[in-house]
Amino acid sequence: MYKEEELMTKVHTESVNAERTRKVGCFVACAMEKLNLMDEATIKETQIHEKINELFEGRDQGIAHKIARKCLKKARSITQKCEKCFSLYVCIAESVHKLQGHEEHVREETEEIEETEEQI
């Protein structure tokens, strides 16, 4: 698996990590198949949304559905199941990262650095 910071800095796109990326995608695909959320390279979108209904309530449920719709749409055209699941994994991680406001913190730090540089 990749750590959140590795996904956000796109470590997985480096050619040296191609095999690791493939293995992570295949691991996610295997887990999804075991949970009956995937059959071959087809993600069972209805079952994904049913699982979200089981796991989340209220506002979190709506957010989870929104992330799922966005990420499933993004991965839909990918035909290779490991690649498809890795794309889904990255999309969800990026969406949660943004939702937690980490990008806002990065912007604030960047603005502070720029202000400091202007003062120098």
mmCIF file with all atom_site columns, C-alpha atoms in Angstrom:
data_model
loop_
_atom_site.group_PDB
_atom_site.id
_atom_site.type_symbol
_atom_site.label_atom_id
_atom_site.label_alt_id
_atom_site.label_comp_id
_atom_site.label_asym_id
_atom_site.label_entity_id
_atom_site.label_seq_id
_atom_site.pdbx_PDB_ins_code
_atom_site.Cartn_x
_atom_site.Cartn_y
_atom_site.Cartn_z
_atom_site.occupancy
_atom_site.B_iso_or_equiv
_atom_site.pdbx_formal_charge
_atom_site.auth_seq_id
_atom_site.auth_comp_id
_atom_site.auth_asym_id
_atom_site.auth_atom_id
_atom_site.pdbx_PDB_model_num
ATOM 1   C CA . MET A 1 1   ? 0.000   0.000   0.000   1.00 0.00 ? 1   MET A CA 1
ATOM 2   C CA . TYR A 1 2   ? 0.998   3.612   -0.347  1.00 0.00 ? 2   TYR A CA 1
ATOM 3   C CA . LYS A 1 3   ? 0.982   6.151   2.449   1.00 0.00 ? 3   LYS A CA 1
ATOM 4   C CA . GLU A 1 4   ? -1.259  9.173   2.000   1.00 0.00 ? 4   GLU A CA 1
ATOM 5   C CA . GLU A 1 5   ? 1.702   11.506  1.475   1.00 0.00 ? 5   GLU A CA 1
ATOM 6   C CA . GLU A 1 6   ? 3.099   9.191   -1.225  1.00 0.00 ? 6   GLU A CA 1
ATOM 7   C CA . LEU A 1 7   ? -0.188  9.291   -3.123  1.00 0.00 ? 7   LEU A CA 1
ATOM 8   C CA . MET A 1 8   ? -0.460  13.069  -2.823  1.00 0.00 ? 8   MET A CA 1
ATOM 9   C CA . THR A 1 9   ? 3.096   13.540  -4.113  1.00 0.00 ? 9   THR A CA 1
ATOM 10  C CA . LYS A 1 10  ? 2.442   11.083  -6.982  1.00 0.00 ? 10  LYS A CA 1
ATOM 11  C CA . VAL A 1 11  ? 5.205   8.637   -5.978  1.00 0.00 ? 11  VAL A CA 1
ATOM 12  C CA . HIS A 1 12  ? 3.108   5.907   -7.623  1.00 0.00 ? 12  HIS A CA 1
ATOM 13  C CA . THR A 1 13  ? 3.590   7.502   -11.057 1.00 0.00 ? 13  THR A CA 1
ATOM 14  C CA . GLU A 1 14  ? 7.361   7.017   -10.987 1.00 0.00 ? 14  GLU A CA 1
ATOM 15  C CA . SER A 1 15  ? 8.469   4.177   -13.271 1.00 0.00 ? 15  SER A CA 1
ATOM 16  C CA . VAL A 1 16  ? 10.498  2.616   -10.458 1.00 0.00 ? 16  VAL A CA 1
ATOM 17  C CA . ASN A 1 17  ? 7.195   2.006   -8.599  1.00 0.00 ? 17  ASN A CA 1
ATOM 18  C CA . ALA A 1 18  ? 5.287   0.384   -11.487 1.00 0.00 ? 18  ALA A CA 1
ATOM 19  C CA . GLU A 1 19  ? 5.295   -3.112  -9.966  1.00 0.00 ? 19  GLU A CA 1
ATOM 20  C CA . ARG A 1 20  ? 4.354   -1.834  -6.510  1.00 0.00 ? 20  ARG A CA 1
ATOM 21  C CA . THR A 1 21  ? 1.492   0.148   -8.038  1.00 0.00 ? 21  THR A CA 1
ATOM 22  C CA . ARG A 1 22  ? 0.270   -2.925  -9.944  1.00 0.00 ? 22  ARG A CA 1
ATOM 23  C CA . LYS A 1 23  ? 0.378   -5.071  -6.797  1.00 0.00 ? 23  LYS A CA 1
ATOM 24  C CA . VAL A 1 24  ? -1.559  -2.507  -4.755  1.00 0.00 ? 24  VAL A CA 1
ATOM 25  C CA . GLY A 1 25  ? -4.197  -2.294  -7.496  1.00 0.00 ? 25  GLY A CA 1
ATOM 26  C CA . CYS A 1 26  ? -4.482  -6.091  -7.594  1.00 0.00 ? 26  CYS A CA 1
ATOM 27  C CA . PHE A 1 27  ? -4.773  -6.225  -3.799  1.00 0.00 ? 27  PHE A CA 1
ATOM 28  C CA . VAL A 1 28  ? -7.639  -3.709  -3.904  1.00 0.00 ? 28  VAL A CA 1
ATOM 29  C CA . ALA A 1 29  ? -9.276  -5.683  -6.744  1.00 0.00 ? 29  ALA A CA 1
ATOM 30  C CA . CYS A 1 30  ? -9.021  -8.908  -4.722  1.00 0.00 ? 30  CYS A CA 1
ATOM 31  C CA . ALA A 1 31  ? -10.582 -7.260  -1.672  1.00 0.00 ? 31  ALA A CA 1
ATOM 32  C CA . MET A 1 32  ? -13.394 -5.830  -3.785  1.00 0.00 ? 32  MET A CA 1
ATOM 33  C CA . GLU A 1 33  ? -14.066 -9.247  -5.335  1.00 0.00 ? 33  GLU A CA 1
ATOM 34  C CA . LYS A 1 34  ? -14.144 -10.895 -1.875  1.00 0.00 ? 34  LYS A CA 1
ATOM 35  C CA . LEU A 1 35  ? -16.672 -8.262  -0.751  1.00 0.00 ? 35  LEU A CA 1
ATOM 36  C CA . ASN A 1 36  ? -18.757 -8.927  -3.894  1.00 0.00 ? 36  ASN A CA 1
ATOM 37  C CA . LEU A 1 37  ? -18.170 -5.346  -5.074  1.00 0.00 ? 37  LEU A CA 1
ATOM 38  C CA . MET A 1 38  ? -16.462 -6.408  -8.297  1.00 0.00 ? 38  MET A CA 1
ATOM 39  C CA . ASP A 1 39  ? -16.736 -9.185  -10.883 1.00 0.00 ? 39  ASP A CA 1
ATOM 40  C CA . GLU A 1 40  ? -13.688 -9.510  -13.140 1.00 0.00 ? 40  GLU A CA 1
ATOM 41  C CA . ALA A 1 41  ? -13.041 -5.912  -14.273 1.00 0.00 ? 41  ALA A CA 1
ATOM 42  C CA . THR A 1 42  ? -16.594 -4.717  -13.623 1.00 0.00 ? 42  THR A CA 1
ATOM 43  C CA . ILE A 1 43  ? -17.215 -2.763  -10.444 1.00 0.00 ? 43  ILE A CA 1
ATOM 44  C CA . LYS A 1 44  ? -20.691 -3.373  -9.052  1.00 0.00 ? 44  LYS A CA 1
ATOM 45  C CA . GLU A 1 45  ? -21.684 0.230   -8.517  1.00 0.00 ? 45  GLU A CA 1
ATOM 46  C CA . THR A 1 46  ? -25.074 -0.560  -6.967  1.00 0.00 ? 46  THR A CA 1
ATOM 47  C CA . GLN A 1 47  ? -23.419 -2.778  -4.362  1.00 0.00 ? 47  GLN A CA 1
ATOM 48  C CA . ILE A 1 48  ? -20.851 -0.052  -3.627  1.00 0.00 ? 48  ILE A CA 1
ATOM 49  C CA . HIS A 1 49  ? -23.653 2.396   -2.834  1.00 0.00 ? 49  HIS A CA 1
ATOM 50  C CA . GLU A 1 50  ? -25.485 -0.228  -0.750  1.00 0.00 ? 50  GLU A CA 1
ATOM 51  C CA . LYS A 1 51  ? -22.272 -0.807  1.254   1.00 0.00 ? 51  LYS A CA 1
ATOM 52  C CA . ILE A 1 52  ? -21.942 2.960   1.788   1.00 0.00 ? 52  ILE A CA 1
ATOM 53  C CA . ASN A 1 53  ? -25.505 2.977   3.155   1.00 0.00 ? 53  ASN A CA 1
ATOM 54  C CA . GLU A 1 54  ? -24.502 0.221   5.610   1.00 0.00 ? 54  GLU A CA 1
ATOM 55  C CA . LEU A 1 55  ? -21.312 1.929   6.764   1.00 0.00 ? 55  LEU A CA 1
ATOM 56  C CA . PHE A 1 56  ? -22.188 5.641   6.888   1.00 0.00 ? 56  PHE A CA 1
ATOM 57  C CA . GLU A 1 57  ? -24.991 7.810   8.230   1.00 0.00 ? 57  GLU A CA 1
ATOM 58  C CA . GLY A 1 58  ? -26.216 11.350  7.680   1.00 0.00 ? 58  GLY A CA 1
ATOM 59  C CA . ARG A 1 59  ? -23.883 13.882  6.124   1.00 0.00 ? 59  ARG A CA 1
ATOM 60  C CA . ASP A 1 60  ? -20.999 11.393  5.910   1.00 0.00 ? 60  ASP A CA 1
ATOM 61  C CA . GLN A 1 61  ? -23.174 9.056   3.862   1.00 0.00 ? 61  GLN A CA 1
ATOM 62  C CA . GLY A 1 62  ? -23.912 11.797  1.323   1.00 0.00 ? 62  GLY A CA 1
ATOM 63  C CA . ILE A 1 63  ? -20.240 12.708  1.086   1.00 0.00 ? 63  ILE A CA 1
ATOM 64  C CA . ALA A 1 64  ? -19.260 9.049   0.632   1.00 0.00 ? 64  ALA A CA 1
ATOM 65  C CA . HIS A 1 65  ? -21.816 8.636   -2.168  1.00 0.00 ? 65  HIS A CA 1
ATOM 66  C CA . LYS A 1 66  ? -20.527 11.776  -3.891  1.00 0.00 ? 66  LYS A CA 1
ATOM 67  C CA . ILE A 1 67  ? -16.907 10.572  -3.719  1.00 0.00 ? 67  ILE A CA 1
ATOM 68  C CA . ALA A 1 68  ? -17.943 7.115   -4.935  1.00 0.00 ? 68  ALA A CA 1
ATOM 69  C CA . ARG A 1 69  ? -19.850 8.515   -7.919  1.00 0.00 ? 69  ARG A CA 1
ATOM 70  C CA . LYS A 1 70  ? -16.931 10.745  -8.909  1.00 0.00 ? 70  LYS A CA 1
ATOM 71  C CA . CYS A 1 71  ? -14.288 8.038   -8.540  1.00 0.00 ? 71  CYS A CA 1
ATOM 72  C CA . LEU A 1 72  ? -16.354 5.271   -10.139 1.00 0.00 ? 72  LEU A CA 1
ATOM 73  C CA . LYS A 1 73  ? -16.979 7.517   -13.145 1.00 0.00 ? 73  LYS A CA 1
ATOM 74  C CA . LYS A 1 74  ? -13.253 8.237   -13.395 1.00 0.00 ? 74  LYS A CA 1
ATOM 75  C CA . ALA A 1 75  ? -12.334 4.526   -13.286 1.00 0.00 ? 75  ALA A CA 1
ATOM 76  C CA . ARG A 1 76  ? -15.212 3.231   -15.429 1.00 0.00 ? 76  ARG A CA 1
ATOM 77  C CA . SER A 1 77  ? -13.382 3.291   -18.775 1.00 0.00 ? 77  SER A CA 1
ATOM 78  C CA . ILE A 1 78  ? -10.300 1.424   -17.482 1.00 0.00 ? 78  ILE A CA 1
ATOM 79  C CA . THR A 1 79  ? -10.464 -2.195  -18.642 1.00 0.00 ? 79  THR A CA 1
ATOM 80  C CA . GLN A 1 80  ? -7.643  -3.807  -16.633 1.00 0.00 ? 80  GLN A CA 1
ATOM 81  C CA . LYS A 1 81  ? -9.000  -4.644  -13.162 1.00 0.00 ? 81  LYS A CA 1
ATOM 82  C CA . CYS A 1 82  ? -5.826  -3.954  -11.143 1.00 0.00 ? 82  CYS A CA 1
ATOM 83  C CA . GLU A 1 83  ? -5.323  -0.615  -12.886 1.00 0.00 ? 83  GLU A CA 1
ATOM 84  C CA . LYS A 1 84  ? -9.020  0.229   -12.459 1.00 0.00 ? 84  LYS A CA 1
ATOM 85  C CA . CYS A 1 85  ? -8.908  -0.502  -8.733  1.00 0.00 ? 85  CYS A CA 1
ATOM 86  C CA . PHE A 1 86  ? -5.698  1.449   -8.255  1.00 0.00 ? 86  PHE A CA 1
ATOM 87  C CA . SER A 1 87  ? -7.303  4.436   -9.985  1.00 0.00 ? 87  SER A CA 1
ATOM 88  C CA . LEU A 1 88  ? -10.291 4.106   -7.651  1.00 0.00 ? 88  LEU A CA 1
ATOM 89  C CA . TYR A 1 89  ? -7.973  3.842   -4.627  1.00 0.00 ? 89  TYR A CA 1
ATOM 90  C CA . VAL A 1 90  ? -6.042  7.002   -5.589  1.00 0.00 ? 90  VAL A CA 1
ATOM 91  C CA . CYS A 1 91  ? -9.192  8.971   -6.406  1.00 0.00 ? 91  CYS A CA 1
ATOM 92  C CA . ILE A 1 92  ? -10.762 8.129   -3.045  1.00 0.00 ? 92  ILE A CA 1
ATOM 93  C CA . ALA A 1 93  ? -7.546  8.947   -1.166  1.00 0.00 ? 93  ALA A CA 1
ATOM 94  C CA . GLU A 1 94  ? -7.228  12.296  -2.986  1.00 0.00 ? 94  GLU A CA 1
ATOM 95  C CA . SER A 1 95  ? -10.886 13.134  -2.347  1.00 0.00 ? 95  SER A CA 1
ATOM 96  C CA . VAL A 1 96  ? -10.626 12.368  1.367   1.00 0.00 ? 96  VAL A CA 1
ATOM 97  C CA . HIS A 1 97  ? -7.359  14.313  1.555   1.00 0.00 ? 97  HIS A CA 1
ATOM 98  C CA . LYS A 1 98  ? -9.035  17.387  0.042   1.00 0.00 ? 98  LYS A CA 1
ATOM 99  C CA . LEU A 1 99  ? -12.086 16.915  2.248   1.00 0.00 ? 99  LEU A CA 1
ATOM 100 C CA . GLN A 1 100 ? -9.892  16.973  5.340   1.00 0.00 ? 100 GLN A CA 1
ATOM 101 C CA . GLY A 1 101 ? -8.616  20.380  4.283   1.00 0.00 ? 101 GLY A CA 1
ATOM 102 C CA . HIS A 1 102 ? -5.000  19.420  3.791   1.00 0.00 ? 102 HIS A CA 1
ATOM 103 C CA . GLU A 1 103 ? -4.763  21.396  0.550   1.00 0.00 ? 103 GLU A CA 1
ATOM 104 C CA . GLU A 1 104 ? -5.944  24.467  2.423   1.00 0.00 ? 104 GLU A CA 1
ATOM 105 C CA . HIS A 1 105 ? -3.110  23.982  4.913   1.00 0.00 ? 105 HIS A CA 1
ATOM 106 C CA . VAL A 1 106 ? -0.621  23.682  2.057   1.00 0.00 ? 106 VAL A CA 1
ATOM 107 C CA . ARG A 1 107 ? -1.932  26.939  0.595   1.00 0.00 ? 107 ARG A CA 1
ATOM 108 C CA . GLU A 1 108 ? -1.651  28.684  3.965   1.00 0.00 ? 108 GLU A CA 1
ATOM 109 C CA . GLU A 1 109 ? 1.944   27.498  4.371   1.00 0.00 ? 109 GLU A CA 1
ATOM 110 C CA . THR A 1 110 ? 2.759   28.623  0.823   1.00 0.00 ? 110 THR A CA 1
ATOM 111 C CA . GLU A 1 111 ? 1.254   32.063  1.499   1.00 0.00 ? 111 GLU A CA 1
ATOM 112 C CA . GLU A 1 112 ? 3.290   32.362  4.714   1.00 0.00 ? 112 GLU A CA 1
ATOM 113 C CA . ILE A 1 113 ? 6.467   31.441  2.839   1.00 0.00 ? 113 ILE A CA 1
ATOM 114 C CA . GLU A 1 114 ? 5.687   33.984  0.105   1.00 0.00 ? 114 GLU A CA 1
ATOM 115 C CA . GLU A 1 115 ? 5.021   36.700  2.712   1.00 0.00 ? 115 GLU A CA 1
ATOM 116 C CA . THR A 1 116 ? 8.302   35.868  4.451   1.00 0.00 ? 116 THR A CA 1
ATOM 117 C CA . GLU A 1 117 ? 10.186  35.978  1.144   1.00 0.00 ? 117 GLU A CA 1
ATOM 118 C CA . GLU A 1 118 ? 8.651   39.375  0.352   1.00 0.00 ? 118 GLU A CA 1
ATOM 119 C CA . GLN A 1 119 ? 9.871   40.719  3.685   1.00 0.00 ? 119 GLN A CA 1
ATOM 120 C CA . ILE A 1 120 ? 13.432  39.511  3.046   1.00 0.00 ? 120 ILE A CA 1
#
